[in-house]
Coordinates of C-alpha atoms in Angstrom, one line a residue:
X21 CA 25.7 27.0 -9.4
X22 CA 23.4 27.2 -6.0
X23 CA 23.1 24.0 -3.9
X24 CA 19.4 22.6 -4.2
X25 CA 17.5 21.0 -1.2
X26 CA 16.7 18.5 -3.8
X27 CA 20.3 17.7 -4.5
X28 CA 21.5 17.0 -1.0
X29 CA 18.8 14.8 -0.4
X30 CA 18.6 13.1 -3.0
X31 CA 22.1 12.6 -2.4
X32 CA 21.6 10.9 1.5
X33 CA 19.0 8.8 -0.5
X34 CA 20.7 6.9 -3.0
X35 CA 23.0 6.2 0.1
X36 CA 20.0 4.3 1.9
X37 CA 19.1 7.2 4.2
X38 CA 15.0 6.7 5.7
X39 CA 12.6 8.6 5.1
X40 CA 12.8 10.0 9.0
X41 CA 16.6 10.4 8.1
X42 CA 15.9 12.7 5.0
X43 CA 13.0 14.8 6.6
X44 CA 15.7 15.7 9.6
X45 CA 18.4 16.4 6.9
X46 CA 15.9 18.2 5.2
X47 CA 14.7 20.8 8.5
X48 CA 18.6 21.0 9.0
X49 CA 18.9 22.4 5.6
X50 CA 16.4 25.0 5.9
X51 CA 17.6 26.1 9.4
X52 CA 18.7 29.4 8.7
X53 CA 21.6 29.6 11.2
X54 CA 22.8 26.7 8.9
X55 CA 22.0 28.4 5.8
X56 CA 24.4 31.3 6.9
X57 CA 27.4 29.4 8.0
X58 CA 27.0 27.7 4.7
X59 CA 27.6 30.9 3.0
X60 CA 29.4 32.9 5.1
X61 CA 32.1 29.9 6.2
X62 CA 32.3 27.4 3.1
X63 CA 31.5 30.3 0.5
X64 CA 28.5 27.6 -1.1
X65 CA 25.3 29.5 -2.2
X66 CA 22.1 27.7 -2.2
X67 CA 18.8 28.0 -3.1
X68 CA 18.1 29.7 0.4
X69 CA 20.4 31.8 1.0
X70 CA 21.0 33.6 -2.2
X71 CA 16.9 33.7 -2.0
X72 CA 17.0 37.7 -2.2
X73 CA 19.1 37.2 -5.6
X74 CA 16.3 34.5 -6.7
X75 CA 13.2 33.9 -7.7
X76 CA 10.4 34.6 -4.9
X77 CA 9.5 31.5 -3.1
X78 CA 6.0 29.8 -3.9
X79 CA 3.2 31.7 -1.9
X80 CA -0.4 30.1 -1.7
X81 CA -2.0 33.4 -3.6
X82 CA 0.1 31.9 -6.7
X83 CA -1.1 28.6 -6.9
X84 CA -4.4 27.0 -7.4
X85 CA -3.2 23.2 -7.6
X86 CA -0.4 21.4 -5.8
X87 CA -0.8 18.2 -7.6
X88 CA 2.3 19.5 -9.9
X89 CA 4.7 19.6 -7.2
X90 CA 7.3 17.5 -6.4
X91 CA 7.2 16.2 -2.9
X92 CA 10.1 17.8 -1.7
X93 CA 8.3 21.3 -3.2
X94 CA 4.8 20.1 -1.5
X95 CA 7.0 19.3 1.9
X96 CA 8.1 23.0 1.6
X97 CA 5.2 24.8 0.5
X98 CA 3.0 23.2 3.4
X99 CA 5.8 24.2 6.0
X100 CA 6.1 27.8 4.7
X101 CA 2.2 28.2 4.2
X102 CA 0.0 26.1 5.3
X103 CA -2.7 24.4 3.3
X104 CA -6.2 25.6 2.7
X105 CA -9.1 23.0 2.2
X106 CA -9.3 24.1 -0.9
X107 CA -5.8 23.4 -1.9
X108 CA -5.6 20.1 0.2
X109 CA -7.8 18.9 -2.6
X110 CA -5.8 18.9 -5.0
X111 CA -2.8 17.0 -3.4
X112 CA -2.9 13.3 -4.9
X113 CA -3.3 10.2 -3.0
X114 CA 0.7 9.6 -4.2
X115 CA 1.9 12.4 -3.3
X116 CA 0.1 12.0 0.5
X117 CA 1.1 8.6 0.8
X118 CA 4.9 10.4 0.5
X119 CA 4.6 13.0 2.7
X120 CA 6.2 13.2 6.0
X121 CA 3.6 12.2 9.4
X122 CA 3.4 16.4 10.1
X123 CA 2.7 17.0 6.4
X124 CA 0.2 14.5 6.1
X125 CA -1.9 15.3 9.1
X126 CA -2.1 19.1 7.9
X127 CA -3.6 18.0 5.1
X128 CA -5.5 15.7 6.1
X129 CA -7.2 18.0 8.6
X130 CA -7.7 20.2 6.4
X131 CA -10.4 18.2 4.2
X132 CA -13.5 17.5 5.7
X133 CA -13.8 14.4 7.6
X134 CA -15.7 12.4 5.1
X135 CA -13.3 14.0 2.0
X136 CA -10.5 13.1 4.6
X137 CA -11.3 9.1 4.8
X138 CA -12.1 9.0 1.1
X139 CA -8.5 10.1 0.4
X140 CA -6.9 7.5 3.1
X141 CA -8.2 4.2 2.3
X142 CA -6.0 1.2 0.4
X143 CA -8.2 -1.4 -1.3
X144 CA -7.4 -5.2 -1.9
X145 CA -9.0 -8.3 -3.1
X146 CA -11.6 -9.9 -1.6
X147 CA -10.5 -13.4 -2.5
X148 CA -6.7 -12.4 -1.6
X149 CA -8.2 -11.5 1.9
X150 CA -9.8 -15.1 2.5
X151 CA -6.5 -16.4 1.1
X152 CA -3.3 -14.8 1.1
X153 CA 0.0 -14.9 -1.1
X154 CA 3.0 -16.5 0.5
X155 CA 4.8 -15.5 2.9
X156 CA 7.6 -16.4 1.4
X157 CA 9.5 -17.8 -2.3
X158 CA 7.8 -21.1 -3.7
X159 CA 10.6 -22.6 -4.9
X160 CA 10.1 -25.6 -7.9
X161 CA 6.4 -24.7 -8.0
X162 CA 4.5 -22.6 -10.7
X163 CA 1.5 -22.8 -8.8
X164 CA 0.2 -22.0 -5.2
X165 CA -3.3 -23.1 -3.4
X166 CA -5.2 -21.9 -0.8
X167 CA -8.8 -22.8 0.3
X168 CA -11.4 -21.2 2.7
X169 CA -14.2 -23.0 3.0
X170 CA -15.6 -23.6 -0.5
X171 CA -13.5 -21.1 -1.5
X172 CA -10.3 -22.2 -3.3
X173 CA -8.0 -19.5 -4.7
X174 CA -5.0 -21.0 -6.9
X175 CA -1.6 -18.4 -7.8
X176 CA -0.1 -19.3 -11.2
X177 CA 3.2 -17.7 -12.5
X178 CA 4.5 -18.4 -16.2
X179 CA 7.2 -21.1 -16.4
X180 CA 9.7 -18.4 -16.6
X181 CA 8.4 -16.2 -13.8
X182 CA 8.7 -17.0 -10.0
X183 CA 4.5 -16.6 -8.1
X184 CA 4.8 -13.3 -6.1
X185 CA 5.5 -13.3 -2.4
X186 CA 6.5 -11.3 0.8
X187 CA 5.5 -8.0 1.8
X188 CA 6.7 -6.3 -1.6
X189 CA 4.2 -8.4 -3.6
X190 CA 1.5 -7.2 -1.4
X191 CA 2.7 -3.6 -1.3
X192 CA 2.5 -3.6 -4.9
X193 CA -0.7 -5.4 -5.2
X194 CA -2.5 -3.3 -2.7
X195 CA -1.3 -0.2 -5.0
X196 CA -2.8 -1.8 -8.1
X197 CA -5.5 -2.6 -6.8
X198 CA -6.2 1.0 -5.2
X199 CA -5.3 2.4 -8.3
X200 CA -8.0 0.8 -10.5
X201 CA -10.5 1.5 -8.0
X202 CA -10.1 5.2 -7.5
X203 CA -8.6 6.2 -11.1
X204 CA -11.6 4.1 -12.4
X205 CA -9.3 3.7 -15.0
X206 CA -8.1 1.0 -17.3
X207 CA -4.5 1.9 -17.2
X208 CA -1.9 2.9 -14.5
X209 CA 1.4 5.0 -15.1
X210 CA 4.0 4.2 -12.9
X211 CA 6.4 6.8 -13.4
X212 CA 10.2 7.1 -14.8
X213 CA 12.0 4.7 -12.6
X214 CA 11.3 1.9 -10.4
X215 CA 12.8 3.7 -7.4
X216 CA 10.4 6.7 -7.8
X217 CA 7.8 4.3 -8.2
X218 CA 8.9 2.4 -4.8
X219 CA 9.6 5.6 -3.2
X220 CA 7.4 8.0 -4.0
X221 CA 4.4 6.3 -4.8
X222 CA 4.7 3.4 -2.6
X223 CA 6.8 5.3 0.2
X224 CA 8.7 2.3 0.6
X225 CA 12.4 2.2 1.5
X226 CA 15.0 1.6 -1.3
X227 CA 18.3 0.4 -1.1
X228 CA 21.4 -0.8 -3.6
X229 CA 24.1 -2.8 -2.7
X230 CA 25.0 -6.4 -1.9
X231 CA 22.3 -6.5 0.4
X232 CA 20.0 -4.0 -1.4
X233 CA 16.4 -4.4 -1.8
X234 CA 16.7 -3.2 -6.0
X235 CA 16.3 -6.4 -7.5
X236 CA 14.0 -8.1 -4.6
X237 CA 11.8 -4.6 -6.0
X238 CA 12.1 -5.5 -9.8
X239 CA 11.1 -9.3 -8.9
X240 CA 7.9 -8.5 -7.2
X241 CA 6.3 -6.0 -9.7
X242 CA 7.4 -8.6 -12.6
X243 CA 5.7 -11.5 -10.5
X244 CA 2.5 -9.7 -9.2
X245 CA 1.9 -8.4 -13.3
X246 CA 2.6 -11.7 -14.4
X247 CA 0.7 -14.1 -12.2
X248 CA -3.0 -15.4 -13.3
X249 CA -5.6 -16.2 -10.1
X250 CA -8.1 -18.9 -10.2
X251 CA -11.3 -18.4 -8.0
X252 CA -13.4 -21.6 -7.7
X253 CA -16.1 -21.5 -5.6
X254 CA -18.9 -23.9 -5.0
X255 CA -21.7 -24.7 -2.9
X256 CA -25.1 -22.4 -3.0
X257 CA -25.1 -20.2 -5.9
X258 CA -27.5 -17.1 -5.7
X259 CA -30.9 -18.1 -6.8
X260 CA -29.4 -21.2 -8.8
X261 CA -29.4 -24.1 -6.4
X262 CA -25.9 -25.1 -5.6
X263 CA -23.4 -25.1 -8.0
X264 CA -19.7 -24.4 -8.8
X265 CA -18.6 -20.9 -10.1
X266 CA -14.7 -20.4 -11.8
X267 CA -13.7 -17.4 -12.5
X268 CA -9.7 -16.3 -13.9
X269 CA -7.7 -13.2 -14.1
X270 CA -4.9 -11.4 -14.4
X271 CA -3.8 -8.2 -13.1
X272 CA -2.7 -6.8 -16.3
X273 CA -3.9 -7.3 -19.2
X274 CA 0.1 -5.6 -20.7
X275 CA 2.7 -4.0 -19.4
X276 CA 5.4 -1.9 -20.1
X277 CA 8.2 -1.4 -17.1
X278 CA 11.8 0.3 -16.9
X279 CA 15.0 -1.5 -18.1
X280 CA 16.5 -3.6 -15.4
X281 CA 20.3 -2.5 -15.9
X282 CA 19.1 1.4 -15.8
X283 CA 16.2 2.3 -12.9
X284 CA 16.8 5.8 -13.4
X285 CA 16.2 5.6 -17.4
X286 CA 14.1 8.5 -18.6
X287 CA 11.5 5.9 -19.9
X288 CA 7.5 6.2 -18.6
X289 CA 6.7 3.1 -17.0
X290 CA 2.7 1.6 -17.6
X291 CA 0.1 -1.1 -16.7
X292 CA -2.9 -1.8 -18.8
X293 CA -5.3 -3.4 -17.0
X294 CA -7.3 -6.7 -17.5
X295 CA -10.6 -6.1 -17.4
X296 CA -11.2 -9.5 -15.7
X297 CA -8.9 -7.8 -12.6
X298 CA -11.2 -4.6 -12.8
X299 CA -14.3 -6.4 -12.8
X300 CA -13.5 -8.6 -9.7
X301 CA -12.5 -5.3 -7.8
X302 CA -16.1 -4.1 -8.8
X303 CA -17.8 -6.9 -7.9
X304 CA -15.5 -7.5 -4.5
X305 CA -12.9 -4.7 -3.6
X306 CA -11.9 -4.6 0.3
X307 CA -10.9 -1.2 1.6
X308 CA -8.4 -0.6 5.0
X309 CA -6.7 2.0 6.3
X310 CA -3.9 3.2 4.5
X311 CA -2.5 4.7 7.2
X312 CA -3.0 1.2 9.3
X313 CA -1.3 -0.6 6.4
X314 CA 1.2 1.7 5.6
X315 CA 2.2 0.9 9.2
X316 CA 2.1 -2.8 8.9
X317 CA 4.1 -2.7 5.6
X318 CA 6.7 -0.5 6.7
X319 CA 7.1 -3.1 9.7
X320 CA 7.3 -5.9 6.7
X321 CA 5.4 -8.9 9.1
X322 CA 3.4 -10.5 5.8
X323 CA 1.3 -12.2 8.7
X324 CA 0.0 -8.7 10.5
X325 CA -0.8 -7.4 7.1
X326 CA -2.5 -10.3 6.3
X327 CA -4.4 -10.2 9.5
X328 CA -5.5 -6.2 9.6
X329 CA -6.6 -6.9 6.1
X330 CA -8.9 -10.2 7.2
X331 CA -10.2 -9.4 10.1
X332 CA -11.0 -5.6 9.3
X333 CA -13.1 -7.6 6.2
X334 CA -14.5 -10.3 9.2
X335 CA -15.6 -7.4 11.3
X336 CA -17.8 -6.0 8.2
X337 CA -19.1 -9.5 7.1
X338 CA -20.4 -10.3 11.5
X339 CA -22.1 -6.6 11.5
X340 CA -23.9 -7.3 8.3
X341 CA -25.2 -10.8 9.3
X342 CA -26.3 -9.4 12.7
X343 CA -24.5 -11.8 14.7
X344 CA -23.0 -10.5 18.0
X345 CA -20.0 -13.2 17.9
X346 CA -18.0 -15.4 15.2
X347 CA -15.7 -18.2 16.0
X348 CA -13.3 -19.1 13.7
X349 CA -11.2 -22.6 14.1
X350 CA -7.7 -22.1 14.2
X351 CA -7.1 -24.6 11.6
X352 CA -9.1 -22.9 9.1
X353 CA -6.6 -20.0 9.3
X354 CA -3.7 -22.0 9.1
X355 CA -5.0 -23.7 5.9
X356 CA -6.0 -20.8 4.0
X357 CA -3.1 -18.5 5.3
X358 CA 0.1 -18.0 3.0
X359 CA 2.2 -18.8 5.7
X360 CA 4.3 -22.1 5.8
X361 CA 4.4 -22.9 9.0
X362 CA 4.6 -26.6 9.5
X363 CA 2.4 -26.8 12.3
X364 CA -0.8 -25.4 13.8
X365 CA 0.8 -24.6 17.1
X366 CA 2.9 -22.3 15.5
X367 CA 1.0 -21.0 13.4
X368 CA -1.2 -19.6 16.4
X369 CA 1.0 -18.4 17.6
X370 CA 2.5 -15.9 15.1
X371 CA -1.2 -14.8 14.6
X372 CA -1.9 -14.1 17.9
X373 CA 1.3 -11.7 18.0
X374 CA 0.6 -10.2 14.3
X375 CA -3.3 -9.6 16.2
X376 CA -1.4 -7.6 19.2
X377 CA 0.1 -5.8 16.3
X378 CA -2.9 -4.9 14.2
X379 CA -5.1 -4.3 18.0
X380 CA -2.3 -1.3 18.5
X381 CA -3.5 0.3 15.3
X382 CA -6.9 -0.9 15.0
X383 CA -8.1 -0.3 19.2
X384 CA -11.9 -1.1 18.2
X385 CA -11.0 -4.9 16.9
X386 CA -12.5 -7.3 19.6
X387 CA -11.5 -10.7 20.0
X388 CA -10.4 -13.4 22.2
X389 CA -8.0 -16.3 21.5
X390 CA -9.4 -18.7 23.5
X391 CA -6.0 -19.6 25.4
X392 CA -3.9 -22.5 24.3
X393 CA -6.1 -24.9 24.4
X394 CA -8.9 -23.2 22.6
X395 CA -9.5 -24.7 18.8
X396 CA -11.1 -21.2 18.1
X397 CA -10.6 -17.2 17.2
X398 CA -13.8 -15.5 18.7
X399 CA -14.6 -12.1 17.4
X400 CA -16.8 -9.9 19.1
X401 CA -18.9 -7.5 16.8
X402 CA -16.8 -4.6 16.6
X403 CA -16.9 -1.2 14.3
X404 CA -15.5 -1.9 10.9
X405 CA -12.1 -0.1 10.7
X406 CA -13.8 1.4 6.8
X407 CA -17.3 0.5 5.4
X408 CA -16.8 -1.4 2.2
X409 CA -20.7 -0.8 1.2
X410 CA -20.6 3.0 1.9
X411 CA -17.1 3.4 0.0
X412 CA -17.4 1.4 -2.7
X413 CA -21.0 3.0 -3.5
X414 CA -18.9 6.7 -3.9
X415 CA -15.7 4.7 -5.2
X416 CA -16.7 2.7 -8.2
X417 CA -18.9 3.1 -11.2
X418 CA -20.7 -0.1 -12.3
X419 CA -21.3 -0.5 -15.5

């Protein structure tokens, strides 16, 4: 029996390994000094260096779609080959998501620039991005409030259910969210195992143990599937004289997940979608970078993802009004953030660093603090990181 790439990593993975940890273990393999020694020293065949006694490697004149492959097949294809434009089309927004940073950026520059952008941008919730989950557990609460002006958003989770929070929840909403919008689909399938799902389609780290992440995984799907939102807003309703519009949903309408004693159960894992969750991404879906917070969530700061995705949304609301400048009072934030700092002060501060944070990723955002003193966040008009009007117009089908 020949020793599999596969089999060896998967091996340093369900030990924990990163994913910089596996794509060194994984160029190590390949080497084919080490490929010889394997062989030659330790008498264990592979699948590389028995390849003359094997079947012929994948060549690019053979396939017409990649979207079949397994990542680990992709990763080796690309390195062996290249990928042509026409090709890169076909990889899935999953599978990039997985690939390593060299991977990616070949594909990526092999698409057009437009096709290129289409293919790289999360979306979230408008009213999640004027609000925000918490930070962290709500503990003897089913229900948790935020307000932004007129806007009040309220979380609710079943009696039985904890509300969703942390950088997992958001990770996971973010997907769902992305995944409605560009499957423009009413159901999402979520693979054969919650690891896969975190792995490969999230590209998050995951972990068993005492101290594993696992169960901290299972909780946040659950919660994020089983929590209804609340949107009341009042004040000025288009051409009806002011007013008060409620609207609720849910993110799934039903669900069908893996068996929490067996991750690795060969049982297909699916969301149906509530159409109340699809029609609020129509009417008010916010796109980022996915490469900007793939970064942030891989850093897990709850606070500089909540940040990118707000002010990337601000910047796109100041160059619509025209407005060189917006100034935003300090205690606005800290009322309608998930956070749970106790005081302003520091509050301000944690937002000013998570700002540093996003500025390093997003080099366009202008904006000033104001010092310590200052009541205000000013934001200079600056380019939008991505255009919700021009993406959502190619994005989503109304009606």
């Amino acid at each position: 029996m020949k020793l599999s790439k596969r089999e060896v990593l998967s091996f340093f993975e369900e030990r924990g390994a990163s994913r910089n940890e596996l794509d060194r273990k994984s160029l190590i393999f390949q080497d084919s000094n080490f490929q010889d020694w394997l062989l030659s020293h330790t008498g264990t065949p592979t699948e590389l260096n028995t390849a003359a006694y094997s079947e012929p490697a994948l060549k690019s004149q053979h396939l017409s779609t990649l979207a079949d492959l397994d990542v680990f097949d992709l990763e080796e294809f690309i390195h062996e080959n290249g990928v042509t434009k026409e090709l890169a089309e076909t990889v899935s927004a999953a599978q990039l998501n997985c690939l390593s940073e060299k991977c990616r950026s070949e594909v990526m520059s092999a698409l057009d620039e437009e096709r290129a952008q289409e293919r790289e941008i999360w979306y979230s919730l408008v009213e999640l991005v004027q609000t925000g989950l918490p930070f962290s557990p709500v503990e003897g609460k089913q229900h948790f409030e935020r307000r932004n002006g007129d806007l009040t958003v309220t979380f609710s989770a079943p009696n039985d259910q904890k509300l969703p929070s942390g950088i997992y929840a958001r990770a996971i909403f973010v997907w769902l969210s992305t995944e409605a919008v560009k499957s423009k689909s009413s159901e999402a399938n979520l693979g054969n195992s919650l690891k896969r799902f975190v792995t490969d389609t999230l590209g998050q780290k995951w972990t068993t143990g005492k101290r594993g992440n696992n169960k901290t995984w299972e909780a946040a799907l659950t919660s994020v599937l089983s929590m209804s939102i609340t949107v009341v807003r009042k004040g000025r309703l288009i051409e009806k004289g002011e007013g008060t519009r409620i609207d609720n949903f849910s993110v799934a309408k039903k669900a069908v997940l893996w068996s929490s004693d067996s991750y690795e159960k060969d049982v297909g894992a699916y969301i149906e979608f509530d159409d109340s969750f699809l029609d609020a991404l129509k009417r008010s879906a916010v796109p980022g970078s996915a490469e900007a917070m793939r970064a942030i969530l891989n850093s897990s700061s709850c606070m500089a993802f909540d940040a990118y995705c707000w002010i990337t949304y601000r910047y796109f609301r100041l160059e619509q009004s025209g407005n060189a400048v917006a100034d935003i009072p300090w205690r606005d934030l800290w009322r309608q953030s998930g956070s749970n700092y106790g005081e302003l002060s520091r509050f301000k501060q944690a937002f000013i660093q998570a700002l540093a944070g996003v500025k390093e990723i997003y080099p366009e955002a202008n904006f000033s603090d104001g010092g310590p003193s200052s009541s205000h966040l000013r934001l200079y008009r600056s380019t939008p990181h991505i255009s919700p009007q021009r993406i959502l117009q190619k994005e989503i089908k109304n009606g």
